mmCIF file of C-alpha atoms in Angstrom:
data_model
loop_
_atom_site.group_PDB
_atom_site.id
_atom_site.type_symbol
_atom_site.label_atom_id
_atom_site.label_comp_id
_atom_site.label_asym_id
_atom_site.label_seq_id
_atom_site.Cartn_x
_atom_site.Cartn_y
_atom_site.Cartn_z
ATOM 1 C CA MET Y 558 64.404 -71.797 122.308
ATOM 2 C CA ARG Y 559 67.624 -69.962 121.776
ATOM 3 C CA LEU Y 560 68.345 -67.839 118.662
ATOM 4 C CA THR Y 561 71.695 -68.646 117.113
ATOM 5 C CA ARG Y 562 73.910 -66.110 115.424
ATOM 6 C CA CYS Y 563 73.262 -67.693 112.004
ATOM 7 C CA GLN Y 564 69.480 -67.424 112.501
ATOM 8 C CA ALA Y 565 69.790 -63.762 113.532
ATOM 9 C CA VAL Y 566 71.884 -62.906 110.441
ATOM 10 C CA LEU Y 567 69.411 -64.770 108.234
ATOM 11 C CA ALA Y 568 66.436 -62.898 109.745
ATOM 12 C CA ALA Y 569 68.219 -59.545 109.300
ATOM 13 C CA ALA Y 570 69.062 -60.358 105.639
ATOM 14 C CA ILE Y 571 65.447 -61.348 104.915
ATOM 15 C CA THR Y 572 64.166 -58.154 106.570
ATOM 16 C CA LEU Y 573 66.618 -56.022 104.605
ATOM 17 C CA ASN Y 574 65.587 -57.720 101.336
ATOM 18 C CA LEU Y 575 61.913 -57.087 102.091
ATOM 19 C CA LEU Y 576 62.605 -53.398 102.785
ATOM 20 C CA VAL Y 577 64.500 -53.039 99.497
ATOM 21 C CA LEU Y 578 61.696 -54.843 97.630
ATOM 22 C CA PHE Y 579 59.021 -52.529 99.076
ATOM 23 C CA TYR Y 580 61.118 -49.438 98.332
ATOM 24 C CA VAL Y 581 61.678 -50.452 94.684
ATOM 25 C CA SER Y 582 57.971 -51.210 94.303
ATOM 26 C CA TRP Y 583 57.105 -47.790 95.766
ATOM 27 C CA LEU Y 584 59.548 -46.074 93.365
ATOM 28 C CA GLN Y 585 57.980 -47.766 90.340
ATOM 29 C CA HIS Y 586 54.540 -46.425 91.248
ATOM 30 C CA GLN Y 587 55.724 -42.820 91.576
ATOM 31 C CA PRO Y 588 55.293 -40.454 88.609
ATOM 32 C CA ARG Y 589 58.559 -40.038 86.714
ATOM 33 C CA ASN Y 590 58.394 -36.265 86.580
ATOM 34 C CA SER Y 591 56.960 -35.515 90.023
ATOM 35 C CA ARG Y 592 59.714 -32.947 90.603
ATOM 36 C CA ALA Y 593 58.600 -31.026 87.526
ATOM 37 C CA ARG Y 594 55.082 -30.614 88.904
ATOM 38 C CA GLY Y 595 54.159 -27.632 90.961
ATOM 39 C CA PRO Y 596 53.101 -24.043 90.548
ATOM 40 C CA ARG Y 597 54.329 -22.268 87.463
ATOM 41 C CA ARG Y 598 55.936 -18.863 87.689
ATOM 42 C CA GLY Y 599 54.407 -17.364 84.589
ATOM 43 C CA ALA Y 600 55.095 -17.443 80.866
ATOM 44 C CA ALA Y 601 58.847 -17.152 81.380
ATOM 45 C CA ALA Y 602 58.835 -20.581 83.050
ATOM 46 C CA GLY Y 603 57.967 -22.273 79.743
ATOM 47 C CA PRO Y 604 54.843 -23.735 78.204
ATOM 48 C CA ARG Y 605 51.862 -24.158 80.493
ATOM 49 C CA VAL Y 606 49.947 -26.572 78.238
ATOM 50 C CA THR Y 607 50.784 -30.113 77.181
ATOM 51 C CA VAL Y 608 49.374 -31.188 73.827
ATOM 52 C CA LEU Y 609 47.882 -34.696 74.092
ATOM 53 C CA VAL Y 610 47.077 -36.687 70.953
ATOM 54 C CA ARG Y 611 45.060 -39.768 71.842
ATOM 55 C CA GLU Y 612 42.817 -41.027 69.022
ATOM 56 C CA PHE Y 613 44.481 -41.797 65.693
ATOM 57 C CA GLU Y 614 44.728 -44.643 63.223
ATOM 58 C CA ALA Y 615 48.001 -46.517 63.504
ATOM 59 C CA PHE Y 616 48.350 -47.077 59.746
ATOM 60 C CA ASP Y 617 46.918 -43.827 58.321
ATOM 61 C CA ASN Y 618 47.431 -40.688 60.376
ATOM 62 C CA ALA Y 619 48.828 -37.167 60.318
ATOM 63 C CA VAL Y 620 50.368 -37.214 63.797
ATOM 64 C CA PRO Y 621 53.930 -36.235 62.716
ATOM 65 C CA GLU Y 622 52.565 -33.190 60.862
ATOM 66 C CA LEU Y 623 50.428 -32.259 63.889
ATOM 67 C CA VAL Y 624 53.461 -32.445 66.183
ATOM 68 C CA ASP Y 625 55.574 -30.407 63.747
ATOM 69 C CA SER Y 626 52.925 -27.685 63.560
ATOM 70 C CA PHE Y 627 52.950 -27.247 67.346
ATOM 71 C CA LEU Y 628 56.749 -27.376 67.525
ATOM 72 C CA GLN Y 629 57.000 -24.670 64.849
ATOM 73 C CA GLN Y 630 54.942 -22.380 67.099
ATOM 74 C CA ASP Y 631 57.026 -23.196 70.202
ATOM 75 C CA ALA Y 632 60.036 -25.524 70.076
ATOM 76 C CA ALA Y 633 59.689 -26.273 73.807
ATOM 77 C CA GLN Y 634 56.007 -27.250 73.533
ATOM 78 C CA PRO Y 635 55.432 -30.557 75.382
ATOM 79 C CA VAL Y 636 53.606 -33.082 73.187
ATOM 80 C CA VAL Y 637 52.420 -36.525 74.296
ATOM 81 C CA VAL Y 638 51.172 -39.032 71.735
ATOM 82 C CA ALA Y 639 49.239 -41.726 73.616
ATOM 83 C CA ALA Y 640 48.619 -45.118 72.011
ATOM 84 C CA ASP Y 641 47.395 -48.397 73.447
ATOM 85 C CA THR Y 642 50.152 -50.359 71.709
ATOM 86 C CA LEU Y 643 53.201 -49.480 69.657
ATOM 87 C CA PRO Y 644 51.899 -48.151 66.307
ATOM 88 C CA TYR Y 645 52.929 -49.968 63.156
ATOM 89 C CA PRO Y 646 54.259 -48.558 60.912
ATOM 90 C CA PRO Y 647 56.220 -46.519 63.443
ATOM 91 C CA LEU Y 648 55.375 -42.829 63.837
ATOM 92 C CA ALA Y 649 58.034 -40.460 62.498
ATOM 93 C CA LEU Y 650 58.068 -38.223 65.571
ATOM 94 C CA PRO Y 651 60.835 -35.658 66.096
ATOM 95 C CA ARG Y 652 63.549 -36.894 68.443
ATOM 96 C CA VAL Y 653 63.364 -34.085 70.976
ATOM 97 C CA PRO Y 654 62.909 -34.525 74.727
ATOM 98 C CA ASN Y 655 59.572 -32.686 74.868
ATOM 99 C CA VAL Y 656 57.851 -35.092 72.409
ATOM 100 C CA ARG Y 657 56.938 -38.423 74.016
ATOM 101 C CA LEU Y 658 55.157 -41.552 72.839
ATOM 102 C CA ALA Y 659 53.172 -43.007 75.751
ATOM 103 C CA LEU Y 660 52.234 -46.670 75.466
ATOM 104 C CA LEU Y 661 49.200 -47.230 77.676
ATOM 105 C CA GLN Y 662 49.190 -51.018 77.688
ATOM 106 C CA PRO Y 663 51.100 -52.247 80.755
ATOM 107 C CA ALA Y 664 54.223 -54.292 80.072
ATOM 108 C CA LEU Y 665 56.637 -56.153 82.289
ATOM 109 C CA ASP Y 666 59.697 -54.375 80.892
ATOM 110 C CA ARG Y 667 58.392 -50.892 81.830
ATOM 111 C CA PRO Y 668 57.486 -49.360 85.197
ATOM 112 C CA ALA Y 669 53.807 -49.393 86.148
ATOM 113 C CA ALA Y 670 53.672 -45.580 85.996
ATOM 114 C CA ALA Y 671 54.682 -45.638 82.304
ATOM 115 C CA SER Y 672 51.236 -46.893 81.310
ATOM 116 C CA ARG Y 673 49.466 -43.949 82.962
ATOM 117 C CA PRO Y 674 49.272 -40.872 80.693
ATOM 118 C CA GLU Y 675 49.190 -38.413 83.592
ATOM 119 C CA THR Y 676 52.795 -39.278 84.419
ATOM 120 C CA TYR Y 677 53.891 -37.672 81.134
ATOM 121 C CA VAL Y 678 52.218 -34.334 81.934
ATOM 122 C CA ALA Y 679 54.285 -31.804 83.872
ATOM 123 C CA THR Y 680 52.266 -28.710 82.942
ATOM 124 C CA GLU Y 681 49.258 -27.107 84.519
ATOM 125 C CA PHE Y 682 46.901 -27.703 81.564
ATOM 126 C CA VAL Y 683 46.354 -30.336 78.877
ATOM 127 C CA ALA Y 684 44.959 -29.726 75.392
ATOM 128 C CA LEU Y 685 43.365 -32.763 73.745
ATOM 129 C CA VAL Y 686 44.089 -32.342 70.056
ATOM 130 C CA PRO Y 687 42.562 -34.595 67.376
ATOM 131 C CA ASP Y 688 44.574 -36.203 64.611
ATOM 132 C CA GLY Y 689 44.817 -34.002 61.535
ATOM 133 C CA ALA Y 690 44.615 -30.651 63.339
ATOM 134 C CA ARG Y 691 47.260 -27.952 62.912
ATOM 135 C CA ALA Y 692 48.387 -25.087 65.088
ATOM 136 C CA GLU Y 693 48.611 -22.009 62.890
ATOM 137 C CA VAL Y 694 48.074 -19.043 65.211
ATOM 138 C CA PRO Y 695 51.071 -18.292 67.445
ATOM 139 C CA GLY Y 696 50.166 -18.286 71.110
ATOM 140 C CA GLN Y 697 46.901 -20.146 70.567
ATOM 141 C CA LEU Y 698 47.376 -22.358 73.625
ATOM 142 C CA GLU Y 699 48.474 -19.409 75.754
ATOM 143 C CA HIS Y 700 45.274 -17.560 74.783
ATOM 144 C CA MET Y 701 43.334 -20.576 76.020
ATOM 145 C CA VAL Y 702 45.189 -20.456 79.343
ATOM 146 C CA GLU Y 703 44.515 -16.731 79.693
ATOM 147 C CA ALA Y 704 40.796 -17.380 79.097
ATOM 148 C CA LEU Y 705 40.905 -19.914 81.918
ATOM 149 C CA ARG Y 706 42.740 -17.479 84.168
ATOM 150 C CA ALA Y 707 40.250 -14.691 83.439
ATOM 151 C CA GLY Y 708 37.515 -16.869 84.899
ATOM 152 C CA GLY Y 709 34.975 -15.906 82.260
ATOM 153 C CA ALA Y 710 34.731 -19.434 80.895
ATOM 154 C CA ARG Y 711 33.795 -22.736 82.462
ATOM 155 C CA LEU Y 712 36.807 -25.000 82.913
ATOM 156 C CA ASP Y 713 35.091 -27.909 81.177
ATOM 157 C CA ARG Y 714 33.935 -25.913 78.136
ATOM 158 C CA ILE Y 715 37.069 -24.273 76.747
ATOM 159 C CA THR Y 716 37.561 -24.897 73.039
ATOM 160 C CA ILE Y 717 39.831 -23.297 70.509
ATOM 161 C CA PRO Y 718 39.397 -23.383 66.746
ATOM 162 C CA LEU Y 719 41.882 -25.541 64.897
ATOM 163 C CA ARG Y 720 41.930 -25.539 61.125
ATOM 164 C CA PRO Y 721 41.583 -29.142 59.995
ATOM 165 C CA SER Y 722 44.031 -30.114 57.317
ATOM 166 C CA ARG Y 723 43.625 -32.366 54.373
ATOM 167 C CA ALA Y 724 43.178 -35.885 55.737
ATOM 168 C CA PRO Y 725 45.930 -38.371 54.841
ATOM 169 C CA GLY Y 726 43.517 -40.402 52.708
ATOM 170 C CA GLY Y 727 42.806 -37.425 50.440
ATOM 171 C CA ALA Y 728 39.388 -36.443 51.789
ATOM 172 C CA CYS Y 729 39.053 -32.845 52.860
ATOM 173 C CA CYS Y 730 37.699 -31.955 56.266
ATOM 174 C CA SER Y 731 35.663 -28.795 56.613
#
C-alpha cells in the first residue's frame, strides 16, 4: 500500500497536535513558581517563611486582621489563605502580590496545579497560623527559622507563641 502525500501531511499534523497537547498538559501540572524555589541566600533574600492560614469559618473570621498583622511586621511577608471553595462573603484581603487566596477544589477554568497548596509556597519554611492569631513581635518567624537552623529543636515540634485576639463573635480567647 502506497502512502499518498495527503496521508503523510495528515499524519504529520496529527502527530504535531498530539505533541502540543502533551506539552500543554505537562505545563499545567508544573508548579507556577518553580523558578522561585531553590536555596535562599540569607535574610537579605527576603522572607524565608510563608504564612499559611487553612482553617477558618467562611462567614465569621478574622483572616483580614491576621494578614494585616503579619504585613505590618514585614510588607513582603508571603501569606497564603487556603480554602476549599470561594468564601462568601468574600474575604477583604489586601491586594498585594504576596497575599494569595488558594482555592483547593479543582475547577475546569484553572490549571490542575492551582488546587495544590504547595504550588503557592516559594519559601523554605511554612508556618501554619490559626484564624484569630496576631503577629506582634517583630522577627517572630525569623526567630523560628533560626531555632530550626541551630538544630536544637526537632523539626516537627517547633511552635511559637501567638497572642490570640478577641474572636469575631465577641468571645475572648485565652
